[in-house]
Coordinates of C-alpha atoms and ligand atoms in Angstrom, one line a residue:
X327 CA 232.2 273.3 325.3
X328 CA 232.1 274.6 328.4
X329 CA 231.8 273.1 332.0
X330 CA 229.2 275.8 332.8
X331 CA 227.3 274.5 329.5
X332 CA 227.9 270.8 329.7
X333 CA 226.2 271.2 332.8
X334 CA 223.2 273.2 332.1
X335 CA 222.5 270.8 329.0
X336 CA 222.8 268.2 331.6
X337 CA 220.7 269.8 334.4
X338 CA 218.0 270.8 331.2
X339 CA 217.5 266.7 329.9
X340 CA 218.2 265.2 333.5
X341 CA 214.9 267.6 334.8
X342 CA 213.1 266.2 331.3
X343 CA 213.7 262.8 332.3
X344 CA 212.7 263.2 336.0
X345 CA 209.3 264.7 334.6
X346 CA 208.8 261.7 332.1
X347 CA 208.7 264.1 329.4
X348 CA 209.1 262.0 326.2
X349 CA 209.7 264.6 323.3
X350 CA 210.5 262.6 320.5
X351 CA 213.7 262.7 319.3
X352 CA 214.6 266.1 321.4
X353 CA 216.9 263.7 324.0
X354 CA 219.2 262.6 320.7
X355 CA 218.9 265.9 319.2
X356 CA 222.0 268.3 318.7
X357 CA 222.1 270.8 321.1
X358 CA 220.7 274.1 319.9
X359 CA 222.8 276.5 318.3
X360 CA 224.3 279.1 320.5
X361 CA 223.5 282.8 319.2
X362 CA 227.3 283.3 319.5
X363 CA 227.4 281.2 316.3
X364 CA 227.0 282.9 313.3
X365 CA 224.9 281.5 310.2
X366 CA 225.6 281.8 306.6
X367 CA 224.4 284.6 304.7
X368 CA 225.0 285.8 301.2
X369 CA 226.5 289.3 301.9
X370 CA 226.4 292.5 299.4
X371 CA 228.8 295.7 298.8
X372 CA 227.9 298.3 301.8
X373 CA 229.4 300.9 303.7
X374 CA 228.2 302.9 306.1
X375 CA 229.3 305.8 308.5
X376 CA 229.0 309.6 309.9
X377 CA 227.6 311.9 307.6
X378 CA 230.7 313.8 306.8
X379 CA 231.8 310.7 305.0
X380 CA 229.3 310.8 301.9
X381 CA 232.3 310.8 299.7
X382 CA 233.7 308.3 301.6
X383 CA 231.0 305.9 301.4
X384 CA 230.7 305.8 297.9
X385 CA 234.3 305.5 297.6
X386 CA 234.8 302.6 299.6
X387 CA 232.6 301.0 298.1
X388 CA 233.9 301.5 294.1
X389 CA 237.2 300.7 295.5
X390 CA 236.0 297.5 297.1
X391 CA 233.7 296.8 293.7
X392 CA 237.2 296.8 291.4
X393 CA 238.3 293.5 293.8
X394 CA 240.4 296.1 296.5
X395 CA 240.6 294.7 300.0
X396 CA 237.7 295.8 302.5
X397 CA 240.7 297.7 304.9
X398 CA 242.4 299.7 302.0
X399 CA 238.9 300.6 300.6
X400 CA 237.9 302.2 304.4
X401 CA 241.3 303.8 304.6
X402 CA 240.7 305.4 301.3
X403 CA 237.6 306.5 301.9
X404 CA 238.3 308.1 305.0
X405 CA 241.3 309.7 304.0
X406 CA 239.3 311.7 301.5
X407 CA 237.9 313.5 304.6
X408 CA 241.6 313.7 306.8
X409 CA 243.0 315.2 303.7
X410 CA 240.5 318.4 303.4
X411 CA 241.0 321.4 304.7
X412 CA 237.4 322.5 305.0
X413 CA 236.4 319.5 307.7
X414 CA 237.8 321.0 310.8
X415 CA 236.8 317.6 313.2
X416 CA 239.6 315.1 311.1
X417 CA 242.9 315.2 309.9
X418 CA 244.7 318.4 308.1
X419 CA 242.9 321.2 309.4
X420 CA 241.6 319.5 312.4
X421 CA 240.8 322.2 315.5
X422 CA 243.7 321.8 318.0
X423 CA 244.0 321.0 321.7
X424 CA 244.2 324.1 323.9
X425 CA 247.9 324.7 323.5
X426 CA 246.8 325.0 319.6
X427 CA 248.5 321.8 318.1
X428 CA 246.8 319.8 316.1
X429 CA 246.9 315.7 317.7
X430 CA 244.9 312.5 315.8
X431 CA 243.9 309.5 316.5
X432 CA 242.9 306.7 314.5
X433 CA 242.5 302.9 314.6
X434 CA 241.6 300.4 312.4
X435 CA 240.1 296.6 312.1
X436 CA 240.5 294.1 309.0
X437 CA 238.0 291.3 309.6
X438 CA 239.7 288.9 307.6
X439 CA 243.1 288.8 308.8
X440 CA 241.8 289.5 312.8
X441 CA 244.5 292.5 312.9
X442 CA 244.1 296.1 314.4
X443 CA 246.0 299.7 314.3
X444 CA 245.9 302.8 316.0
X445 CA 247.2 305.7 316.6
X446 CA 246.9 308.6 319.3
X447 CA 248.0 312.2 319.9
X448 CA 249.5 312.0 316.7
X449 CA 251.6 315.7 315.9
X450 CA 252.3 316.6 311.9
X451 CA 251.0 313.8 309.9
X452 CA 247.9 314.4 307.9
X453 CA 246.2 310.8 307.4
X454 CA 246.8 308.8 310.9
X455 CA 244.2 306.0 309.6
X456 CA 247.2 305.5 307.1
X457 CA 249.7 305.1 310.3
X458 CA 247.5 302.9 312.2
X459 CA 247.2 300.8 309.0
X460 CA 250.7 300.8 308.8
X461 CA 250.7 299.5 312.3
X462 CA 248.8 296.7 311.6
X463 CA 250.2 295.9 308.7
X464 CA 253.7 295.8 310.0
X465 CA 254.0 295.5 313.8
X466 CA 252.8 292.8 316.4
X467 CA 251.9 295.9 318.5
X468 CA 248.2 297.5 318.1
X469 CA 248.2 301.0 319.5
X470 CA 251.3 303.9 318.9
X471 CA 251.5 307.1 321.0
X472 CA 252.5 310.6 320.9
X473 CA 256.4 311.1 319.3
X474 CA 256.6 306.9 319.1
X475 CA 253.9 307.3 316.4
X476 CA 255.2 310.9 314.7
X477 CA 258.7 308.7 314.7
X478 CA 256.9 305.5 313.0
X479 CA 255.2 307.5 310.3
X480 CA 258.5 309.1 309.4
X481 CA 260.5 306.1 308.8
X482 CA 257.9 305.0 306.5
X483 CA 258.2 308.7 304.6
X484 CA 255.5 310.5 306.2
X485 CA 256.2 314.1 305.6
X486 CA 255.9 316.3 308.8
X487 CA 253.5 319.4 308.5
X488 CA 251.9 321.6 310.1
X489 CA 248.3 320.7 310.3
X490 CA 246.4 324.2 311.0
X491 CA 244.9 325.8 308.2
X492 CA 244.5 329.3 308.6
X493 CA 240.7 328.9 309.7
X494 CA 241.4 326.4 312.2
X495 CA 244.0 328.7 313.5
X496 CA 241.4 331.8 314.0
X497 CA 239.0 329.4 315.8
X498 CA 241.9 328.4 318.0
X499 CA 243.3 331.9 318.7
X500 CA 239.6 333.4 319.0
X501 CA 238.3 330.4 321.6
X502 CA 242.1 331.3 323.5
X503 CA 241.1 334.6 323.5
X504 CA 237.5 334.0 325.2
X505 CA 238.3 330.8 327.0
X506 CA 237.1 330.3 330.5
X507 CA 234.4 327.6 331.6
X508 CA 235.0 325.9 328.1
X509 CA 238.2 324.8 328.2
X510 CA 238.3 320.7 329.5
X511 CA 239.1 320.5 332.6
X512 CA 236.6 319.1 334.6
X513 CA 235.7 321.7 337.3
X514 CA 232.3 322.7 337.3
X515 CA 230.1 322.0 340.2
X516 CA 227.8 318.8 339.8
X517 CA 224.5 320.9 339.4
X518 CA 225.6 323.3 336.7
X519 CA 225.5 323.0 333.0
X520 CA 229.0 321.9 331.1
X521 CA 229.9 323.9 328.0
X522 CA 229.5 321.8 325.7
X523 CA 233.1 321.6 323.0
X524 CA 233.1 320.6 319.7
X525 CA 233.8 317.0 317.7
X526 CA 234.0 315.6 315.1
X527 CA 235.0 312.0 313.7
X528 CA 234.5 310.0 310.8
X529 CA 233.8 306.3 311.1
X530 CA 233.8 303.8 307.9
X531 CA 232.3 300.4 308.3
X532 CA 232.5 298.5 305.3
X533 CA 231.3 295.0 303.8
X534 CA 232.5 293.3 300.9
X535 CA 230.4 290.4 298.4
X536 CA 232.6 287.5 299.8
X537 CA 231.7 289.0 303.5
X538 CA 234.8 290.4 304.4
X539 CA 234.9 293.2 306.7
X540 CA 236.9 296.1 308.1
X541 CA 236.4 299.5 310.0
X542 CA 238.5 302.5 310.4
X543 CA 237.8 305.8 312.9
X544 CA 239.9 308.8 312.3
X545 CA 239.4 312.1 314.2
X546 CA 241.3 315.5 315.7
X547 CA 238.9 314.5 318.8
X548 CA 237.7 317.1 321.0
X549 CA 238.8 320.9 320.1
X550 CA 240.8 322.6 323.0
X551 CA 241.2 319.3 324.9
X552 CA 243.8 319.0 327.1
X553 CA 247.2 318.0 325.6
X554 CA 247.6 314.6 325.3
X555 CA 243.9 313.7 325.5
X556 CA 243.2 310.4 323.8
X557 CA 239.4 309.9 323.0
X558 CA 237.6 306.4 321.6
X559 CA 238.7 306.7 318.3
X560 CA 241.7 305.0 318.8
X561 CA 240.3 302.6 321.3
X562 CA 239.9 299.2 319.6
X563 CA 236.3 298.1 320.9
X564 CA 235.0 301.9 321.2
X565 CA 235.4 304.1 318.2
X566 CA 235.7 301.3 315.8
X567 CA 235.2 296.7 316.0
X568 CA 235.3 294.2 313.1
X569 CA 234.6 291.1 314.2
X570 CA 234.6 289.1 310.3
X571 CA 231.7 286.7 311.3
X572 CA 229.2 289.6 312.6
X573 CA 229.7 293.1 310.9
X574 CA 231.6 296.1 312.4
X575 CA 230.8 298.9 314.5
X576 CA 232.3 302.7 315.1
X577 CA 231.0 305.3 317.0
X578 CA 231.2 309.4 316.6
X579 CA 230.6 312.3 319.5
X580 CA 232.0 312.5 322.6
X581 CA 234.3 310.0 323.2
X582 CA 234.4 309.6 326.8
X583 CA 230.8 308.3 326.7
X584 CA 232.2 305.5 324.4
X585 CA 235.0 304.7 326.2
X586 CA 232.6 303.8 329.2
X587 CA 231.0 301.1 327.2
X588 CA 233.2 299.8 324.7
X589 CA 230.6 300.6 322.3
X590 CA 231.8 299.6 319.1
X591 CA 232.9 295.7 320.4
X592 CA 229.3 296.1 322.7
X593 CA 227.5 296.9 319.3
X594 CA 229.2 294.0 317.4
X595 CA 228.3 291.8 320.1
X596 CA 224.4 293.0 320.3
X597 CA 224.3 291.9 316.3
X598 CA 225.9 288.3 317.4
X599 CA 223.1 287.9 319.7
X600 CA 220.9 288.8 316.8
X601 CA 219.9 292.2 316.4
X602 CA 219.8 294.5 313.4
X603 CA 222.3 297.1 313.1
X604 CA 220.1 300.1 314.3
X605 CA 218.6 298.1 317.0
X606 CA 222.3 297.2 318.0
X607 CA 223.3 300.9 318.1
X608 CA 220.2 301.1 320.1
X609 CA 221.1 299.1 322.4
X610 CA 224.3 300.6 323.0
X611 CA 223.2 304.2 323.5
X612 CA 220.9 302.3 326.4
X613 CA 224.0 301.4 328.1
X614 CA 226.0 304.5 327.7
X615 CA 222.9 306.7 329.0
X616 CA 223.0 304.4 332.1
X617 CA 226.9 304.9 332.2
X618 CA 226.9 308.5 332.2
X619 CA 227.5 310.5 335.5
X620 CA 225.3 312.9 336.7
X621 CA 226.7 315.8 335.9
X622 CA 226.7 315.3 331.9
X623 CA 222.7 314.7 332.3
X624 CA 220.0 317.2 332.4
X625 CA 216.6 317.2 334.5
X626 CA 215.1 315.0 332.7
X627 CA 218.1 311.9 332.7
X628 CA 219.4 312.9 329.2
X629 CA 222.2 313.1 328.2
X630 CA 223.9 316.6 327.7
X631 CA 226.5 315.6 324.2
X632 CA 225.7 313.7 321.2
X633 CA 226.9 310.3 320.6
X634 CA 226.1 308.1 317.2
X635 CA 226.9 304.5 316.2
X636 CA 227.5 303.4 312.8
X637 CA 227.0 299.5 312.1
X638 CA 226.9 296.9 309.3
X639 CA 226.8 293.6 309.5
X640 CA 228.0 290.7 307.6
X641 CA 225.4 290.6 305.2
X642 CA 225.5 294.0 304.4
X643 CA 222.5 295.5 305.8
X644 CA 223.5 298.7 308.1
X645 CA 222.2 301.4 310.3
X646 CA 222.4 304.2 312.7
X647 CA 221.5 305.1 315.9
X648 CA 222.7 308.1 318.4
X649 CA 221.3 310.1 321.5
X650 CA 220.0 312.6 318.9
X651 CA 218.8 313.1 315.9
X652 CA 221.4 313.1 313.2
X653 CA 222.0 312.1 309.9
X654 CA 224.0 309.3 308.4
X655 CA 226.0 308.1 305.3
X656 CA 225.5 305.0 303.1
X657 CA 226.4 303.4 300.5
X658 CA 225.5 299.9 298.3
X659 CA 224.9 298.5 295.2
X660 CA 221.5 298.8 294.7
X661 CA 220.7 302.2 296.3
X662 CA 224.3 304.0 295.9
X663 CA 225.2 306.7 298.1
X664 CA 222.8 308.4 300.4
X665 CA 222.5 310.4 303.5
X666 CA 220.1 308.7 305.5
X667 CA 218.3 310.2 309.2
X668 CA 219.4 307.4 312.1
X669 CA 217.0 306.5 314.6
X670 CA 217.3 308.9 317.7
X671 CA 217.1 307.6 321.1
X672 CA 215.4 311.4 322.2
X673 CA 213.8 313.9 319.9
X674 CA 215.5 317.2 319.7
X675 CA 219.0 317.7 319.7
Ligands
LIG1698 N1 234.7 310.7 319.1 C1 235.8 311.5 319.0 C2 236.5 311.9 320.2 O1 235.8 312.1 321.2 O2 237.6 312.2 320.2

């Protein structure tokens, strides 16, 4: 215990004393429980996250239902999504940065074993939430950059490809051909209206029947970024948190805005003090709204981007919240897979 606590249950029975107060039995008492502490709870098969991962969802939790680990059954799940052509915001056929190549980032949490992995401005490998497993599986390090990360994901036989597809390659060359005030660089006069870029994520959360929990972010980040441009989903404590005795949290949108919070670790730590998993995403879209500069706000204090949290906790119950309104996926025993609305900070979009 600390002395900070030691002395405020001092200060708290010495003034109880002083005043005469006799509560019976309240001076031999145990100290209340701390809302750090979490309490036992029977927990149930979920999984929860973006909307793009509807597949995912339900096959996280199958995976974890036949008795596979909470991380594998995310990493599966997501890699569904990194693997298909036709999403354009994760993974194989991911919109590049502005030079037109392709970089990920990932990262990864397993409750259980208190481990994480990531990956950023990774080049030529389709499923980084398999390298930043891979990382956390087999390294004492938690985050792999850039040519270190390509070069990790080859010695473990990682085939090097080329991630455009031939759409993503249009939308590059067409956006290169009209570019001007939308590229990233930050430029534009305080007053005037940002345009706005495109992104795309997926975040798993996912909960198991003994409790066990893991999270894993994957995304192609911003299109047309600049090179080298990391965004929270590789961030352990933004895109994605386990912690194994509260639930997990992840995040989706612009990054940036996550970064300035830590959102997924603030999330995790709004459900230790109690909350629900909505009112925790809540919470956290408070925050970033009060972290965001001037410029990315319009007249009326709102935000100009999107930006959604995912979370679960141990038990199994789970939610959504963002700026927005937007939709979310779901999965659990009793209700199977769904696409559900998350609770929107503002109407409109
Ligand atoms: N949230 C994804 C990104 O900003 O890169």
């Amino acid at each position: 215990m600390s002395d900070s606590v030691n002395r405020r249950t001092f200060l708290g029975t010495a003034a109880l004393a002083a005043a005469g107060t006799t509560i019976p039995g309240l001076l031999a008492a145990s100290p209340p429980e701390a809302p750090w502490v979490a309490r036992p709870q029977a927990s149930k098969f979920a999984a929860v996250g973006s909307a793009n991962g509807i597949i995912s969802v339900r096959n996280a939790v199958e995976l974890m239902q036949r008795g596979r680990d909470t991380l594998d059954a995310a990493v599966e799940g997501v890699k569904i999504v990194e693997l298909d052509p036709a999403d354009d915001s994760v993974g194989y056929g991911g919109l590049p940065n502005e030079n037109g190549v392709v970089q990920l980032d990932a990262s990864c949490m397993h409750g259980p074993s208190k481990r994480a992995g990531a990956v950023a401005a990774l080049e030529g490998i389709k499923t980084p939430s398999e390298v930043a497993r891979l990382i956390l599986r087999y390294t004492n390090h938690i985050l792999l950059v850039g040519e270190g990360a390509k070069k990790f994901a080859l010695s473990y036989g990682f085939k090097e490809e080329d991630l455009l597809t031939p759409a993503s390659r249009e939308k590059w060359l067409r956006w290169r051909a009209n570019r001007g005030s939308g590229d990233s660089w930050v430029d534009v006069p305080d007053k005037q209206p940002i345009g706005m870029e495109h992104t795309g994520t997926i975040n798993l959360n996912v909960v198991n029947a003994k409790g066990e929990i893991s999270s894993v972010t994957t995304t192609s980040g911003l299109a047309w970024k600049i090179a080298g441009r990391a965004g929270d989903s590789p961030i352990v404590g933004a895109g994605q948190y386990t912690d194994n005795e509260i639930g997990a949290a992840g995040s989706t949108g612009l990054g940036e805005a996550n970064i300035m919070v830590c959102g997924g670790f603030l999330t995790v730590e709004h459900m230790r003090q109690g909350m629900a998993p909505t009112d925790a995403c809540l919470a956290t879209l408070r925050r970033v709204v009060a972290m965001t500069p001037p410029r990315l706000l319009d007249e009326r204090g709102r935000p100009r981007y999107q930006l959604q949290f995912y979370a679960v906790n141990k038990a199994g119950v789970y939610g959504c919240a963002a700026l927005f309104p937007t939709k979310y996926a779901a999965c659990d025993a009793t209700n199977g897979a769904r696409t559900l609305d998350g609770a929107a900070l503002f109407p409109g979009n």
